[in-house]
């Protein structure tokens, strides 16, 4: 698999690069534009342009990555860190497939700029695995809450975040609280069962 | 020798049980690698430029503006000036770059420089007269069947006309109706696409496909090489639903760009391109007149329907209209409308869901007009069906479904239910049929001297649980556990197995794995027999042991048995040919579904309260994943019954809701309670394995439409039943 060093051109940019970068942002996807709006609101005075190296805290590890202002967190995770659990399903933030946790809050990596999450703790679905998988993952397997599985990682992260916030969630609350995630194969019925099982296990 | 047959129901260790997926954890912790997840060294990201108009002639398409973008490595033009484009989204060019941002910027530059001449557009597939006026129709087929035959001197057309007229005159109840179902898209969450690399003159293609064994030739033909130089890999696929049988031209282009640049290339369709190009299901709209006798048994059906499969016209096949219920006298005329929309692709149970939604609604309207229970009409008309399942099974399944939804207590005459505020409730039902024959499939089973078992088969894991079923069948045959089997599928160099389409995979892989594993076991037993002082055909594999039949105390452990292989692994291969008579699989299933809905008459919002699926499928391999197929089908059915539709702009031919925020699909809060009952009495189980993917997705449209009609007393004629359409139907009634 590819290493980070193989990636984009070296940094060291000029005023011209910055302008290029800016116009590129203007032409970039709706997703990136929306995400830039969020970033502006949060980042204050820092100016970033062209390709630059940043450090992200992903699954407890500091990772150096190279990004442009328009680079989404999802692209960095998937293409530079080979963390491909979060999926690119939609450019418009409407499916939950790219859900990751940033400072424990679920966000869509597809519409979050990489530069906006420097100094934040990013957790991807891959951190749910290992020898002792997160009970949400195990419950998804137990209840067969997955078919093709493409929406599953996003759903798993969303369920985890939802249950952390609502550890005693009822079935009705689960049906109301997880509408941000889209599944085409139709696994919702078993997602509900899996989430309820995690709640019940917590209560025992 | 162990025979090629299934063990009796009380003799199975695994088959028919609820077995969790062997690849389930990989999927849920994000380790499963899909085509879109393949990261190869030095890989380029490619993005396509889609045509922005439904019908146009290219005037200028210039690569230079994109080539100037920093990070863009290659621009491939797929079209040239004077080329005519027939639908929006068709790829005109592909930009390959170092990053997504650069690729998209390159595409934006191409788009700015693109010049085209707008040509006349036709995208309206419901307006038959309009389409006829615009000369956009073609005859798609017709079918007439009458009990009476014309005399020698009769003009045939005249006879048909007069006979149908006579039958309607004789009918005690006559119903006329209009029903329809809009075009929808497959909407695979992993879009169509590939990640490709060249190894000298050999192509390594990671392709999102439901046809692993059958796509190498498609690549080879498009690239001027032979199929033996192509390896197609698809370990996981993010949805297909009938739309991913071929590499498609964009995968060929990716391979061309990889060749030209000397670098691996990933080209996946963007979301809007996926909805525009990646597959759609034909629309259907039907006008019908039916005549029934005093009992409500339909005697004559006379319909014409139309719709579109894209530029070629097409639409819903007349062969399955009217659906399952087929009166002795019927005339069906189908017309295709040629639209500037991408060609349709097979969508789960091609033709059946539309045919069901356009015809079993008419049967329910007969019940409404007669003021009788719909279930009674659906039961009585089992006298005249065209199905690969029997009337007796349907009747049984209807009784089960009715009990599960509490039909007797909850049913009321159409429109006569008690309203709670502005909310009324109703029940509806529908029935379906499907084939589900086992496809071609070959498999290899290898037993190693250390006891390890691996299988190889060029099938694919479409999300249905195929990988797990390969393990279940092999483990059952060898007396092992599911986790003992190392299943290898999803690579085109493995033994050939058919495409996953038409519910043909479970039968296919059950055949090949049962046969290959039985052959391997027989060979192993021959080695073990002397030690157990028995002949090979007196041995069986049970619970991790090879034993004399019925005698666990005359046995060796599996590991011990395998050491008798000596130094070399044992390998057995076997195959099944589609259509061959076999005790392991067959075809022909039915199914009954019932819906309980609540409709708000003020807002027009429909909610599914409860949805019951009763489904037969012969012998069940894995109850857990079989149920998942039914759950998923019910939810996909709720999707096309209530939510999803392709919306086209008549002026520009643009697909205006080709994003998932606008293309409405149900969410977790929209599905209500779903109840699955798998129907597997011994007379069905003994038929062997039959496919399950398609059948349960057929009935939901009609069942939900009928339930809404039962609630309101008014038919909302066209699916999806959006709030707007409910309100419009209520107003039309008033």
mmCIF file of C-alpha atoms in Angstrom, chain B residues 337-535:
data_model
loop_
_atom_site.group_PDB
_atom_site.id
_atom_site.type_symbol
_atom_site.label_atom_id
_atom_site.label_comp_id
_atom_site.label_asym_id
_atom_site.label_seq_id
_atom_site.Cartn_x
_atom_site.Cartn_y
_atom_site.Cartn_z
ATOM 1 C CA UNK B 337 -41.258 5.514 -25.083
ATOM 2 C CA UNK B 338 -37.811 6.566 -26.232
ATOM 3 C CA UNK B 339 -36.394 9.043 -23.759
ATOM 4 C CA UNK B 340 -33.129 10.907 -23.358
ATOM 5 C CA UNK B 341 -32.219 8.940 -20.287
ATOM 6 C CA UNK B 342 -29.454 6.398 -19.818
ATOM 7 C CA UNK B 343 -30.381 2.811 -20.746
ATOM 8 C CA UNK B 344 -32.120 0.829 -18.017
ATOM 9 C CA UNK B 345 -30.344 -2.057 -16.365
ATOM 10 C CA UNK B 346 -31.643 -5.171 -14.674
ATOM 11 C CA UNK B 347 -33.028 -4.138 -11.310
ATOM 12 C CA UNK B 348 -33.745 -6.846 -8.745
ATOM 13 C CA UNK B 349 -36.483 -9.055 -10.293
ATOM 14 C CA UNK B 350 -36.602 -7.300 -13.691
ATOM 15 C CA UNK B 351 -40.181 -6.380 -14.735
ATOM 16 C CA UNK B 352 -41.873 -8.101 -11.817
ATOM 17 C CA UNK B 353 -42.180 -5.281 -9.243
ATOM 18 C CA UNK B 354 -43.674 -2.927 -11.842
ATOM 19 C CA UNK B 355 -45.978 -5.600 -13.257
ATOM 20 C CA UNK B 356 -47.160 -6.461 -9.758
ATOM 21 C CA UNK B 357 -47.765 -2.813 -8.877
ATOM 22 C CA UNK B 358 -49.684 -2.231 -12.108
ATOM 23 C CA UNK B 359 -51.912 -5.284 -11.971
ATOM 24 C CA UNK B 360 -52.595 -6.469 -8.446
ATOM 25 C CA UNK B 361 -53.771 -2.946 -7.662
ATOM 26 C CA UNK B 362 -56.576 -3.541 -10.160
ATOM 27 C CA UNK B 363 -57.586 -6.707 -8.293
ATOM 28 C CA UNK B 364 -57.732 -4.716 -5.083
ATOM 29 C CA UNK B 365 -59.865 -2.085 -6.800
ATOM 30 C CA UNK B 366 -62.220 -4.899 -7.760
ATOM 31 C CA UNK B 367 -62.553 -5.749 -4.065
ATOM 32 C CA UNK B 368 -63.109 -2.071 -3.314
ATOM 33 C CA UNK B 369 -65.817 -1.768 -5.940
ATOM 34 C CA UNK B 370 -67.526 -4.954 -4.758
ATOM 35 C CA UNK B 371 -67.200 -3.841 -1.131
ATOM 36 C CA UNK B 372 -65.662 -7.161 -0.153
ATOM 37 C CA UNK B 373 -62.500 -8.214 1.664
ATOM 38 C CA UNK B 374 -59.443 -7.958 -0.573
ATOM 39 C CA UNK B 375 -58.016 -11.152 0.890
ATOM 40 C CA UNK B 376 -61.117 -12.982 -0.311
ATOM 41 C CA UNK B 377 -60.631 -11.690 -3.861
ATOM 42 C CA UNK B 378 -56.929 -12.545 -3.815
ATOM 43 C CA UNK B 379 -57.758 -16.055 -2.606
ATOM 44 C CA UNK B 380 -60.572 -16.726 -5.057
ATOM 45 C CA UNK B 381 -58.496 -15.620 -7.990
ATOM 46 C CA UNK B 382 -55.840 -18.221 -7.189
ATOM 47 C CA UNK B 383 -58.033 -20.281 -9.499
ATOM 48 C CA UNK B 384 -56.315 -18.521 -12.414
ATOM 49 C CA UNK B 385 -52.610 -17.975 -11.938
ATOM 50 C CA UNK B 386 -49.498 -18.170 -14.085
ATOM 51 C CA UNK B 387 -46.778 -18.959 -11.604
ATOM 52 C CA UNK B 388 -43.879 -21.251 -10.864
ATOM 53 C CA UNK B 389 -45.407 -21.828 -7.431
ATOM 54 C CA UNK B 390 -48.660 -23.615 -6.682
ATOM 55 C CA UNK B 391 -52.000 -22.131 -5.638
ATOM 56 C CA UNK B 392 -51.902 -24.317 -2.535
ATOM 57 C CA UNK B 393 -48.646 -22.761 -1.332
ATOM 58 C CA UNK B 394 -49.997 -19.256 -1.967
ATOM 59 C CA UNK B 395 -53.136 -20.099 0.011
ATOM 60 C CA UNK B 396 -51.029 -21.374 2.915
ATOM 61 C CA UNK B 397 -48.816 -18.331 2.791
ATOM 62 C CA UNK B 398 -51.840 -16.036 2.724
ATOM 63 C CA UNK B 399 -53.178 -17.656 5.888
ATOM 64 C CA UNK B 400 -49.827 -17.215 7.631
ATOM 65 C CA UNK B 401 -49.469 -13.597 6.534
ATOM 66 C CA UNK B 402 -53.050 -12.807 7.527
ATOM 67 C CA UNK B 403 -52.434 -14.214 10.989
ATOM 68 C CA UNK B 404 -49.188 -12.264 11.401
ATOM 69 C CA UNK B 405 -50.775 -8.949 10.429
ATOM 70 C CA UNK B 406 -54.035 -9.712 12.208
ATOM 71 C CA UNK B 407 -55.979 -9.203 8.983
ATOM 72 C CA UNK B 408 -59.351 -10.391 10.278
ATOM 73 C CA UNK B 409 -59.417 -7.979 13.186
ATOM 74 C CA UNK B 410 -57.849 -5.006 11.401
ATOM 75 C CA UNK B 411 -59.364 -5.140 7.909
ATOM 76 C CA UNK B 412 -62.237 -2.821 7.075
ATOM 77 C CA UNK B 413 -63.978 -2.007 3.786
ATOM 78 C CA UNK B 414 -61.998 0.503 1.707
ATOM 79 C CA UNK B 415 -62.235 3.995 3.127
ATOM 80 C CA UNK B 416 -64.466 2.879 6.003
ATOM 81 C CA UNK B 417 -61.922 2.666 8.782
ATOM 82 C CA UNK B 418 -62.146 4.740 11.914
ATOM 83 C CA UNK B 419 -60.172 7.973 11.631
ATOM 84 C CA UNK B 420 -57.986 9.146 14.481
ATOM 85 C CA UNK B 421 -57.888 12.859 13.845
ATOM 86 C CA UNK B 422 -56.775 13.117 10.243
ATOM 87 C CA UNK B 423 -55.076 9.696 10.274
ATOM 88 C CA UNK B 424 -56.667 6.627 8.726
ATOM 89 C CA UNK B 425 -55.252 3.141 8.570
ATOM 90 C CA UNK B 426 -55.517 0.369 6.030
ATOM 91 C CA UNK B 427 -54.361 -3.097 4.990
ATOM 92 C CA UNK B 428 -53.165 -4.282 1.623
ATOM 93 C CA UNK B 429 -51.577 -7.345 0.100
ATOM 94 C CA UNK B 430 -49.898 -8.722 -2.993
ATOM 95 C CA UNK B 431 -48.310 -11.956 -4.184
ATOM 96 C CA UNK B 432 -45.361 -12.749 -6.416
ATOM 97 C CA UNK B 433 -43.384 -15.500 -8.089
ATOM 98 C CA UNK B 434 -39.833 -16.030 -9.283
ATOM 99 C CA UNK B 435 -37.540 -18.717 -10.728
ATOM 100 C CA UNK B 436 -34.262 -18.727 -8.817
ATOM 101 C CA UNK B 437 -32.592 -21.541 -10.748
ATOM 102 C CA UNK B 438 -29.012 -22.447 -9.825
ATOM 103 C CA UNK B 439 -26.505 -20.786 -12.130
ATOM 104 C CA UNK B 440 -23.405 -22.451 -13.539
ATOM 105 C CA UNK B 441 -20.792 -22.907 -10.853
ATOM 106 C CA UNK B 442 -17.530 -24.753 -10.356
ATOM 107 C CA UNK B 443 -15.580 -25.045 -7.133
ATOM 108 C CA UNK B 444 -12.422 -26.611 -5.803
ATOM 109 C CA UNK B 445 -12.185 -28.018 -2.292
ATOM 110 C CA UNK B 446 -8.689 -28.644 -0.953
ATOM 111 C CA UNK B 447 -7.989 -30.665 2.196
ATOM 112 C CA UNK B 448 -4.501 -30.285 3.611
ATOM 113 C CA UNK B 449 -2.623 -32.996 5.510
ATOM 114 C CA UNK B 450 -2.673 -30.738 8.584
ATOM 115 C CA UNK B 451 -6.480 -30.664 8.519
ATOM 116 C CA UNK B 452 -6.885 -27.256 6.906
ATOM 117 C CA UNK B 453 -9.636 -26.878 4.316
ATOM 118 C CA UNK B 454 -9.796 -24.258 1.611
ATOM 119 C CA UNK B 455 -12.306 -23.656 -1.159
ATOM 120 C CA UNK B 456 -11.948 -21.727 -4.414
ATOM 121 C CA UNK B 457 -14.803 -20.415 -6.521
ATOM 122 C CA UNK B 458 -15.130 -17.461 -8.900
ATOM 123 C CA UNK B 459 -18.398 -16.314 -7.374
ATOM 124 C CA UNK B 460 -18.841 -13.039 -5.487
ATOM 125 C CA UNK B 461 -20.079 -11.709 -2.169
ATOM 126 C CA UNK B 462 -22.832 -9.362 -3.273
ATOM 127 C CA UNK B 463 -23.924 -8.679 0.279
ATOM 128 C CA UNK B 464 -26.227 -11.664 0.391
ATOM 129 C CA UNK B 465 -23.853 -13.757 2.502
ATOM 130 C CA UNK B 466 -22.463 -15.929 -0.286
ATOM 131 C CA UNK B 467 -19.026 -16.268 1.305
ATOM 132 C CA UNK B 468 -20.623 -17.604 4.470
ATOM 133 C CA UNK B 469 -22.888 -19.985 2.557
ATOM 134 C CA UNK B 470 -19.838 -21.449 0.753
ATOM 135 C CA UNK B 471 -18.410 -22.179 4.199
ATOM 136 C CA UNK B 472 -21.682 -23.591 5.560
ATOM 137 C CA UNK B 473 -22.165 -26.059 2.703
ATOM 138 C CA UNK B 474 -18.530 -27.183 2.768
ATOM 139 C CA UNK B 475 -18.419 -27.499 6.555
ATOM 140 C CA UNK B 476 -21.722 -29.370 6.668
ATOM 141 C CA UNK B 477 -20.431 -31.838 4.087
ATOM 142 C CA UNK B 478 -17.123 -32.414 5.871
ATOM 143 C CA UNK B 479 -18.552 -32.497 9.395
ATOM 144 C CA UNK B 480 -16.621 -29.382 10.366
ATOM 145 C CA UNK B 481 -17.364 -25.929 11.724
ATOM 146 C CA UNK B 482 -17.905 -22.875 9.545
ATOM 147 C CA UNK B 483 -14.718 -21.242 10.831
ATOM 148 C CA UNK B 484 -12.681 -24.284 9.778
ATOM 149 C CA UNK B 485 -13.212 -23.442 6.105
ATOM 150 C CA UNK B 486 -10.976 -20.950 4.355
ATOM 151 C CA UNK B 487 -13.261 -19.605 1.625
ATOM 152 C CA UNK B 488 -11.681 -18.004 -1.445
ATOM 153 C CA UNK B 489 -14.026 -16.181 -3.807
ATOM 154 C CA UNK B 490 -14.023 -12.947 -5.776
ATOM 155 C CA UNK B 491 -11.127 -13.544 -8.183
ATOM 156 C CA UNK B 492 -11.614 -14.362 -11.860
ATOM 157 C CA UNK B 493 -8.811 -16.929 -11.911
ATOM 158 C CA UNK B 494 -10.790 -19.194 -9.567
ATOM 159 C CA UNK B 495 -13.151 -21.812 -11.041
ATOM 160 C CA UNK B 496 -15.862 -20.174 -13.086
ATOM 161 C CA UNK B 497 -19.111 -19.342 -11.345
ATOM 162 C CA UNK B 498 -22.048 -17.494 -12.811
ATOM 163 C CA UNK B 499 -22.933 -13.861 -12.360
ATOM 164 C CA UNK B 500 -25.019 -13.035 -9.315
ATOM 165 C CA UNK B 501 -28.235 -12.085 -11.040
ATOM 166 C CA UNK B 502 -31.762 -13.428 -10.964
ATOM 167 C CA UNK B 503 -31.375 -15.130 -7.582
ATOM 168 C CA UNK B 504 -29.131 -17.789 -9.092
ATOM 169 C CA UNK B 505 -26.140 -17.672 -6.752
ATOM 170 C CA UNK B 506 -27.222 -19.571 -3.657
ATOM 171 C CA UNK B 507 -28.257 -22.551 -5.775
ATOM 172 C CA UNK B 508 -25.075 -22.274 -7.837
ATOM 173 C CA UNK B 509 -22.584 -22.233 -4.988
ATOM 174 C CA UNK B 510 -24.528 -24.781 -2.967
ATOM 175 C CA UNK B 511 -24.329 -27.152 -5.943
ATOM 176 C CA UNK B 512 -20.629 -26.657 -6.629
ATOM 177 C CA UNK B 513 -19.480 -26.702 -3.014
ATOM 178 C CA UNK B 514 -21.646 -29.637 -1.971
ATOM 179 C CA UNK B 515 -20.437 -31.624 -4.968
ATOM 180 C CA UNK B 516 -16.755 -30.753 -4.627
ATOM 181 C CA UNK B 517 -16.771 -31.278 -0.868
ATOM 182 C CA UNK B 518 -18.534 -34.627 -1.231
ATOM 183 C CA UNK B 519 -15.940 -35.721 -3.781
ATOM 184 C CA UNK B 520 -13.130 -34.586 -1.458
ATOM 185 C CA UNK B 521 -14.714 -36.427 1.452
ATOM 186 C CA UNK B 522 -15.042 -39.603 -0.570
ATOM 187 C CA UNK B 523 -11.350 -39.435 -1.421
ATOM 188 C CA UNK B 524 -10.449 -38.839 2.208
ATOM 189 C CA UNK B 525 -12.664 -41.685 3.370
ATOM 190 C CA UNK B 526 -10.885 -44.027 0.957
ATOM 191 C CA UNK B 527 -7.636 -43.219 2.767
ATOM 192 C CA UNK B 528 -9.158 -43.621 6.224
ATOM 193 C CA UNK B 529 -11.211 -46.768 5.515
ATOM 194 C CA UNK B 530 -8.453 -49.351 6.152
ATOM 195 C CA UNK B 531 -7.690 -47.837 9.540
ATOM 196 C CA UNK B 532 -11.354 -48.105 10.566
ATOM 197 C CA UNK B 533 -11.623 -51.551 9.036
ATOM 198 C CA UNK B 534 -14.538 -50.470 6.925
ATOM 199 C CA UNK B 535 -15.167 -49.600 3.305
#
